[in-house]
Amino acid sequence: MGFEGGFFVYAAVVLVALVSTVVSIGLTIAIIIPFVGTLTLLRANYLPMAVSLDNVLLDGREDELEQRSVLRSMFLRAQRSSAKIGPVVRGVFPMMARVRRLEGWRGLYKGSTVLAVGGFITAIPTILVAIYSARSGNFGRDEQYTAFSPFRTMVSKVILAMVSLPFDVVLKRTIVHPRRLDWFKFRSSLREILCKEEYEQPWRLYLLPGVVPALLLRVAVIEYATMAIGFVIFNDWIPDEPGLTDPNKDDFHGRTSESTMSAMFGYTLLLLWCMAIQFAVVPLECITVRLTTQRPVDQQPLHIAFAQQAQPEGPSAVSHQATAAPPQEVRATREPEPFTDEAEEDSETAPALGEHDTETCITVEEDARMTEPVIALRPCDEPDNNAEAFFGASPVERYTGIVDCFQKMVAEEGYETSPSP
């Protein structure tokens, strides 16, 4: 192949890859990002169990509950454990309606800029692989993709997951942030969601407790295992299409009753695997969201903007108490240090604890409309600090890993929190 022919092949491959990347990212932002943001909000919503009047009346009546029917006892126990502190939103579409009511349509598209930038950067390895395939002359050959290499597949998926991890952390924190960030002011927005150490040393995002193990476990269980099982099923139980056994022979093979039963068994096994894997995937996704959205150490609380707003007299819609909770003192574990940017001499320092960043805040009209946060983030200050007057939840200890996160979610919020949608 001459120079001109090879150049046109490379140019065509790059153009097709870029166009497909732009189209896929556009469709993702337009259709998928509202659902991704809603699921992230549902999984990050902190709903600790509360003591209600029903719980007090049911104490000491365990024997009476056991004498009733099993179904009725299950409903009573579920009702007993349903008392929560915070905004109880059940389902994707009710959460969408809540976001629309509190933040408007733009709230449903939080993180669109981060998703677009991350999509373009993570698409670079795919484009390089396409260029390499075109250069080696294997582009478009079926036999190139029929062979399954476990090591190569695992390495490629791990590399892609590790490259996308910082963008995933920034995306999830942007979605749960109570204010809409202006990502055209890049540094100011990063200061809102990252602590001082993470801002100056981005590699510290890989040291977040339990995030990398959860990511590797997700790659191994969801992507790698499903791909391997699908490859085995499609090669062993699902026969090829009818046709000649060999181009140089006259033998013709077609489907028989045995091959049809084998194909049905293969499809059924793959479907059962995809259904069974959800019992491991959904809790793992909830744990990953909690670990990535956990407030960094010594960073101002994300809901501090709402804590300083004057509460109206009467019942409080935020804390779900009979009267509005009195303002309480909020102090950090140590005095927050301002951010400094060594690259520019005229860089601005970070906002002090409890102050708004005027560059990243939304407009005054939108800020006045937001009377409460969409969700309640887990207050992970040190236990000796005073309780922050957000939704009335007391400070708790931080998550230290996957197992610790799961145990604390069950202990604080109940088993119904882990399998959230």
Coordinates of C-alpha atoms in Angstrom, one line a residue:
M1 CA 0.0 0.0 0.0
G2 CA 1.4 3.4 -1.0
F3 CA 1.9 6.4 1.1
E4 CA -1.3 8.1 -0.1
G5 CA -3.4 5.0 0.4
G6 CA -2.1 4.4 3.9
F7 CA -2.6 8.1 4.8
F8 CA -6.2 8.0 3.6
V9 CA -6.9 4.8 5.6
Y10 CA -5.5 6.3 8.8
A11 CA -7.4 9.6 8.2
A12 CA -10.6 7.7 7.6
V13 CA -10.2 5.6 10.7
V14 CA -9.4 8.6 12.9
L15 CA -12.4 10.5 11.4
V16 CA -14.8 7.6 12.0
A17 CA -13.5 7.2 15.5
L18 CA -13.9 10.9 16.3
V19 CA -17.4 11.2 14.8
S20 CA -18.6 8.1 16.7
T21 CA -17.1 9.4 19.9
V22 CA -18.8 12.8 19.5
V23 CA -22.1 11.2 18.7
S24 CA -21.9 8.7 21.6
I25 CA -21.0 11.4 24.1
G26 CA -23.8 13.7 22.8
L27 CA -26.4 10.9 23.1
T28 CA -25.0 10.1 26.6
I29 CA -25.4 13.6 27.8
A30 CA -28.8 14.1 26.2
I31 CA -30.4 10.9 27.3
I32 CA -28.3 9.0 29.9
I33 CA -26.9 11.8 32.1
P34 CA -30.2 12.5 33.8
F35 CA -30.6 8.9 34.8
V36 CA -26.9 8.6 35.8
G37 CA -27.3 11.7 38.0
T38 CA -30.5 10.5 39.5
L39 CA -29.1 7.1 40.4
T40 CA -26.0 8.8 41.9
L41 CA -28.2 11.0 44.1
L42 CA -30.3 8.0 45.2
R43 CA -27.2 6.0 46.2
A44 CA -25.5 9.0 47.9
N45 CA -28.6 10.0 49.9
Y46 CA -27.9 9.4 53.6
L47 CA -30.9 8.2 55.4
P48 CA -30.1 7.1 59.0
M49 CA -32.7 5.3 60.9
A50 CA -34.6 7.4 63.4
V51 CA -36.7 6.5 66.5
S52 CA -40.4 7.2 65.9
L53 CA -43.5 6.8 67.9
D54 CA -44.3 3.6 66.1
N55 CA -41.0 2.1 67.2
V56 CA -41.7 3.0 70.8
L57 CA -45.2 1.5 70.8
L58 CA -43.9 -1.7 69.1
D59 CA -41.1 -2.3 71.7
G60 CA -41.7 -5.3 73.9
R61 CA -44.3 -6.7 71.5
E62 CA -42.1 -9.2 69.7
D63 CA -44.0 -12.2 71.0
E64 CA -47.3 -10.7 69.7
L65 CA -45.7 -10.1 66.3
E66 CA -44.5 -13.6 66.0
Q67 CA -48.0 -14.9 66.7
R68 CA -49.5 -13.1 63.7
S69 CA -49.1 -14.2 60.2
V70 CA -45.7 -14.1 58.6
L71 CA -46.7 -11.7 55.9
R72 CA -48.2 -9.2 58.3
S73 CA -45.2 -9.4 60.6
M74 CA -42.9 -8.7 57.7
F75 CA -44.9 -5.5 56.8
L76 CA -44.9 -4.4 60.5
R77 CA -41.1 -4.8 60.8
A78 CA -40.6 -3.0 57.5
Q79 CA -42.8 -0.2 58.7
R80 CA -40.9 -0.1 61.9
S81 CA -37.5 0.3 60.2
S82 CA -38.8 2.9 57.6
A83 CA -38.4 5.9 59.9
K84 CA -35.6 7.9 58.4
I85 CA -33.8 11.2 59.0
G86 CA -33.6 13.1 55.7
P87 CA -35.4 13.3 52.4
V88 CA -36.9 9.9 51.7
V89 CA -37.3 9.6 48.0
R90 CA -38.1 6.2 46.6
G91 CA -37.5 5.7 42.9
V92 CA -35.8 7.2 40.0
F93 CA -38.7 9.4 38.7
P94 CA -39.6 10.8 42.1
M95 CA -36.0 11.9 42.5
M96 CA -36.0 13.4 39.0
A97 CA -39.1 15.4 40.1
R98 CA -37.4 16.5 43.2
V99 CA -34.3 17.7 41.3
R100 CA -36.5 19.5 38.8
R101 CA -38.4 21.2 41.6
L102 CA -35.4 22.3 43.6
E103 CA -32.8 23.0 40.9
G104 CA -34.6 23.2 37.7
W105 CA -33.9 21.4 34.4
R106 CA -30.2 22.3 34.6
G107 CA -29.9 20.3 37.8
L108 CA -30.7 17.2 35.9
Y109 CA -27.7 17.8 33.7
K110 CA -25.1 18.3 36.4
G111 CA -21.7 16.9 35.4
S112 CA -22.3 17.1 31.6
T113 CA -19.1 19.0 31.1
V114 CA -17.1 16.6 33.2
L115 CA -18.6 13.6 31.3
A116 CA -17.8 15.1 27.9
V117 CA -14.2 15.8 28.8
G118 CA -13.7 12.4 30.4
G119 CA -15.3 10.7 27.5
F120 CA -13.0 12.3 25.0
I121 CA -9.9 11.5 27.1
T122 CA -10.9 7.9 27.7
A123 CA -11.7 7.5 24.0
I124 CA -8.1 8.2 23.1
P125 CA -7.0 4.5 23.8
T126 CA -9.8 3.3 21.6
I127 CA -8.7 5.5 18.7
L128 CA -5.1 4.4 19.1
V129 CA -6.2 0.7 19.0
A130 CA -8.2 1.4 15.8
I131 CA -5.2 3.1 14.2
Y132 CA -2.9 0.2 15.2
S133 CA -5.4 -2.3 13.7
A134 CA -5.6 -0.3 10.4
R135 CA -1.8 0.0 10.3
S136 CA -1.2 -3.7 10.9
G137 CA -3.8 -4.7 8.2
N138 CA -6.1 -6.5 10.6
F139 CA -8.8 -3.9 10.7
G140 CA -12.1 -5.5 9.8
R141 CA -11.0 -9.1 9.9
D142 CA -13.3 -11.3 11.9
E143 CA -10.5 -13.7 13.0
Q144 CA -8.8 -10.8 14.8
Y145 CA -11.7 -10.5 17.3
T146 CA -12.8 -14.1 17.7
A147 CA -9.8 -15.1 19.8
F148 CA -10.2 -14.3 23.5
S149 CA -7.1 -13.3 25.3
P150 CA -7.8 -13.2 29.1
F151 CA -4.6 -11.4 30.0
R152 CA -4.9 -8.8 27.3
T153 CA -8.5 -8.2 28.0
M154 CA -8.0 -7.8 31.7
V155 CA -5.1 -5.4 31.3
S156 CA -6.9 -3.2 28.8
K157 CA -10.0 -3.0 31.0
V158 CA -8.0 -2.2 34.1
I159 CA -6.0 0.5 32.3
L160 CA -9.2 2.1 31.0
A161 CA -10.8 2.0 34.4
M162 CA -7.8 3.5 36.1
V163 CA -7.6 6.3 33.6
S164 CA -11.3 7.1 34.0
L165 CA -11.3 7.0 37.9
P166 CA -10.4 10.7 38.5
F167 CA -13.2 11.8 36.1
D168 CA -15.6 9.4 37.8
V169 CA -14.8 10.9 41.2
V170 CA -15.2 14.4 40.0
L171 CA -18.4 13.6 38.1
K172 CA -20.1 12.0 41.2
R173 CA -19.0 14.9 43.5
T174 CA -20.3 17.4 41.0
I175 CA -23.7 15.6 40.8
V176 CA -24.1 15.6 44.6
H177 CA -22.9 19.2 45.0
P178 CA -25.7 21.4 46.3
R179 CA -24.9 24.2 43.8
R180 CA -24.4 24.2 40.1
L181 CA -20.7 24.6 39.3
D182 CA -19.4 26.6 36.3
W183 CA -16.7 24.3 34.8
F184 CA -15.6 27.1 32.4
K185 CA -13.9 28.4 35.6
F186 CA -12.0 25.2 36.1
R187 CA -9.8 25.9 39.1
S188 CA -12.6 27.5 41.2
S189 CA -14.9 24.5 40.5
L190 CA -12.2 22.0 41.5
R191 CA -11.7 23.9 44.7
E192 CA -15.3 23.3 45.6
I193 CA -15.2 19.5 45.3
L194 CA -11.6 18.7 46.2
C195 CA -9.6 19.2 49.3
K196 CA -6.3 21.1 49.4
E197 CA -4.2 17.9 49.1
E198 CA -6.3 16.5 46.2
Y199 CA -6.2 19.8 44.4
E200 CA -2.4 20.1 44.6
Q201 CA -1.7 16.4 44.1
P202 CA -4.5 14.8 41.9
W203 CA -2.9 11.4 42.3
R204 CA -4.3 11.3 45.8
L205 CA -7.7 10.5 44.3
Y206 CA -6.3 6.9 43.8
L207 CA -5.7 6.8 47.5
L208 CA -9.3 7.3 48.5
P209 CA -10.3 4.5 50.9
G210 CA -11.7 1.5 49.1
V211 CA -12.2 3.3 45.7
V212 CA -9.6 1.4 43.7
P213 CA -10.4 -2.0 45.2
A214 CA -14.1 -1.4 44.4
L215 CA -13.2 -0.4 40.9
L216 CA -11.1 -3.5 40.3
L217 CA -13.7 -5.7 41.8
R218 CA -16.3 -4.2 39.5
V219 CA -14.1 -4.7 36.4
A220 CA -13.4 -8.4 37.4
V221 CA -17.0 -9.3 38.3
I222 CA -19.1 -7.3 35.9
E223 CA -17.0 -6.8 32.7
Y224 CA -14.4 -9.5 32.7
A225 CA -16.4 -12.4 34.1
T226 CA -19.4 -11.6 31.9
M227 CA -17.3 -11.4 28.8
A228 CA -15.5 -14.7 29.6
I229 CA -18.8 -16.5 30.3
G230 CA -20.4 -15.0 27.1
F231 CA -17.4 -16.1 25.0
V232 CA -17.6 -19.7 26.4
I233 CA -21.3 -19.9 25.9
F234 CA -21.3 -18.5 22.3
N235 CA -18.4 -20.9 21.3
D236 CA -19.6 -24.1 23.1
W237 CA -23.4 -24.1 23.2
I238 CA -24.5 -21.7 20.4
P239 CA -23.7 -23.2 16.9
D240 CA -22.7 -21.2 13.9
E241 CA -25.1 -20.1 11.2
P242 CA -26.0 -22.8 8.5
G243 CA -23.6 -23.0 5.6
L244 CA -20.7 -24.8 4.0
T245 CA -18.3 -26.5 6.4
D246 CA -15.4 -25.6 4.1
P247 CA -15.3 -23.5 0.9
N248 CA -13.4 -26.4 -0.9
K249 CA -16.0 -29.1 0.1
D250 CA -19.5 -29.8 -0.7
D251 CA -20.6 -30.7 2.8
F252 CA -23.4 -28.5 4.2
H253 CA -24.3 -28.3 7.8
G254 CA -27.6 -27.0 9.2
R255 CA -29.3 -26.7 12.6
T256 CA -30.7 -29.8 14.2
S257 CA -32.9 -30.3 17.3
E258 CA -29.8 -30.9 19.4
S259 CA -28.1 -27.7 18.2
T260 CA -31.4 -25.7 18.8
M261 CA -31.7 -27.0 22.4
S262 CA -28.0 -26.2 22.9
A263 CA -28.5 -22.7 21.7
M264 CA -31.6 -22.2 24.0
F265 CA -29.6 -23.6 26.9
G266 CA -26.7 -21.2 26.2
Y267 CA -29.0 -18.1 25.9
T268 CA -30.8 -19.1 29.1
L269 CA -27.6 -19.6 31.0
L270 CA -26.3 -16.2 29.9
L271 CA -29.6 -14.5 30.9
L272 CA -29.5 -16.2 34.3
W273 CA -25.9 -15.0 34.8
C274 CA -26.8 -11.4 34.0
M275 CA -29.7 -11.5 36.4
A276 CA -27.7 -13.1 39.2
I277 CA -24.8 -10.7 38.8
Q278 CA -27.1 -7.8 39.8
F279 CA -27.2 -9.0 43.4
A280 CA -23.5 -8.2 43.5
V281 CA -23.4 -5.2 41.1
V282 CA -26.0 -3.0 42.8
P283 CA -24.6 -3.1 46.3
L284 CA -21.1 -2.6 44.9
E285 CA -22.3 0.4 42.9
C286 CA -23.9 1.9 46.0
I287 CA -20.7 1.4 48.0
T288 CA -18.6 3.0 45.2
V289 CA -20.8 6.1 45.1
R290 CA -20.6 6.4 48.9
L291 CA -16.8 6.1 48.9
T292 CA -16.3 8.6 46.0
T293 CA -18.7 11.2 47.4
Q294 CA -17.4 11.0 50.9
R295 CA -16.3 14.5 52.0
P296 CA -12.5 14.8 52.0
V297 CA -10.8 15.5 55.3
D298 CA -10.8 19.2 56.3
Q299 CA -12.9 20.3 53.3
Q300 CA -15.8 22.6 54.0
P301 CA -19.1 20.6 54.1
L302 CA -21.0 20.7 50.9
H303 CA -24.2 21.6 52.6
I304 CA -22.8 24.5 54.6
A305 CA -24.4 26.9 52.1
F306 CA -27.8 25.7 53.3
A307 CA -27.0 25.6 57.0
Q308 CA -26.5 29.4 57.1
Q309 CA -29.8 30.2 55.5
A310 CA -32.4 31.5 57.9
Q311 CA -35.0 28.8 58.6
P312 CA -38.7 30.0 58.6
E313 CA -40.7 29.7 61.7
G314 CA -42.8 26.6 62.1
P315 CA -42.1 23.0 61.0
S316 CA -38.8 22.5 59.3
A317 CA -39.1 20.8 55.9
V318 CA -35.4 20.1 55.9
S319 CA -34.8 18.3 59.2
H320 CA -38.3 16.8 59.4
Q321 CA -38.7 18.0 63.0
A322 CA -41.6 19.6 64.7
T323 CA -39.8 22.9 65.0
A324 CA -36.9 24.3 63.2
A325 CA -33.6 23.1 64.5
P326 CA -31.6 25.9 66.2
P327 CA -28.3 26.8 64.5
Q328 CA -25.4 25.0 65.9
E329 CA -21.7 25.8 65.8
V330 CA -19.7 24.2 63.0
R331 CA -16.0 24.0 63.4
A332 CA -13.4 22.2 61.4
T333 CA -10.8 19.8 62.8
R334 CA -8.1 22.3 61.9
E335 CA -8.0 25.7 60.4
P336 CA -8.5 25.4 56.7
E337 CA -5.5 26.6 54.6
P338 CA -6.1 28.7 51.5
F339 CA -5.4 27.1 48.1
T340 CA -2.4 28.5 46.3
D341 CA -1.6 28.2 42.7
E342 CA 2.1 28.4 42.1
A343 CA 1.7 28.8 38.4
E344 CA 0.0 32.2 38.6
E345 CA 1.0 34.9 41.0
D346 CA -2.5 36.5 41.0
S347 CA -4.4 33.4 41.9
E348 CA -7.1 33.7 44.5
T349 CA -7.3 31.9 47.8
A350 CA -10.0 29.4 48.5
P351 CA -13.1 30.6 50.2
A352 CA -13.2 30.3 54.0
L353 CA -15.2 27.8 55.9
G354 CA -18.9 28.6 55.4
E355 CA -18.4 31.2 52.6
H356 CA -19.7 30.9 49.1
D357 CA -17.4 31.0 46.1
T358 CA -18.9 33.8 44.1
E359 CA -17.4 32.5 40.9
T360 CA -19.0 29.1 41.1
C361 CA -22.3 30.0 42.9
I362 CA -25.4 30.0 40.9
T363 CA -27.4 33.2 40.4
V364 CA -29.2 34.9 43.2
E365 CA -32.6 34.0 41.9
E366 CA -31.8 30.3 41.6
D367 CA -30.1 30.3 45.0
A368 CA -33.2 31.9 46.6
R369 CA -35.4 29.2 45.1
M370 CA -33.3 26.4 46.7
T371 CA -34.7 26.1 50.2
E372 CA -33.1 22.7 51.0
P373 CA -30.5 20.3 49.5
V374 CA -31.8 17.7 47.1
I375 CA -30.2 14.9 49.2
A376 CA -28.5 14.5 52.6
L377 CA -24.8 13.8 52.4
R378 CA -23.3 11.8 55.2
P379 CA -21.7 14.1 57.9
C380 CA -18.3 12.5 58.3
D381 CA -16.7 15.0 60.7
E382 CA -14.8 13.8 63.7
P383 CA -17.1 12.3 66.4
D384 CA -16.1 15.0 68.9
N385 CA -17.4 17.8 66.7
N386 CA -20.8 19.4 67.2
A387 CA -23.6 18.1 65.0
E388 CA -24.1 20.1 61.8
A389 CA -27.7 21.4 61.5
F390 CA -28.5 20.1 58.0
F391 CA -31.1 17.3 58.2
G392 CA -30.5 16.7 61.9
A393 CA -28.1 13.7 61.5
S394 CA -25.3 13.5 63.9
P395 CA -21.6 13.3 62.7
V396 CA -20.4 9.7 62.2
E397 CA -17.0 8.1 61.5
R398 CA -15.7 8.0 58.0
Y399 CA -15.7 5.0 55.7
T400 CA -12.4 3.2 55.7
G401 CA -12.9 0.6 53.0
I402 CA -15.4 -1.6 51.1
V403 CA -16.3 -3.9 54.0
D404 CA -16.4 -1.0 56.5
C405 CA -18.7 1.0 54.2
F406 CA -21.1 -1.9 53.8
Q407 CA -21.2 -2.6 57.5
K408 CA -21.8 1.0 58.4
M409 CA -24.5 1.4 55.7
V410 CA -26.4 -1.6 57.1
A411 CA -25.9 -0.5 60.8
E412 CA -26.9 3.2 60.2
E413 CA -29.5 2.9 57.4
G414 CA -30.6 -0.7 57.3
Y415 CA -30.4 -3.4 54.7
E416 CA -32.7 -1.6 52.3
T417 CA -30.0 1.0 51.6
S418 CA -27.5 -1.3 49.9
P419 CA -29.7 -2.6 47.2
S420 CA -30.9 0.8 46.2
P421 CA -31.9 1.2 42.5

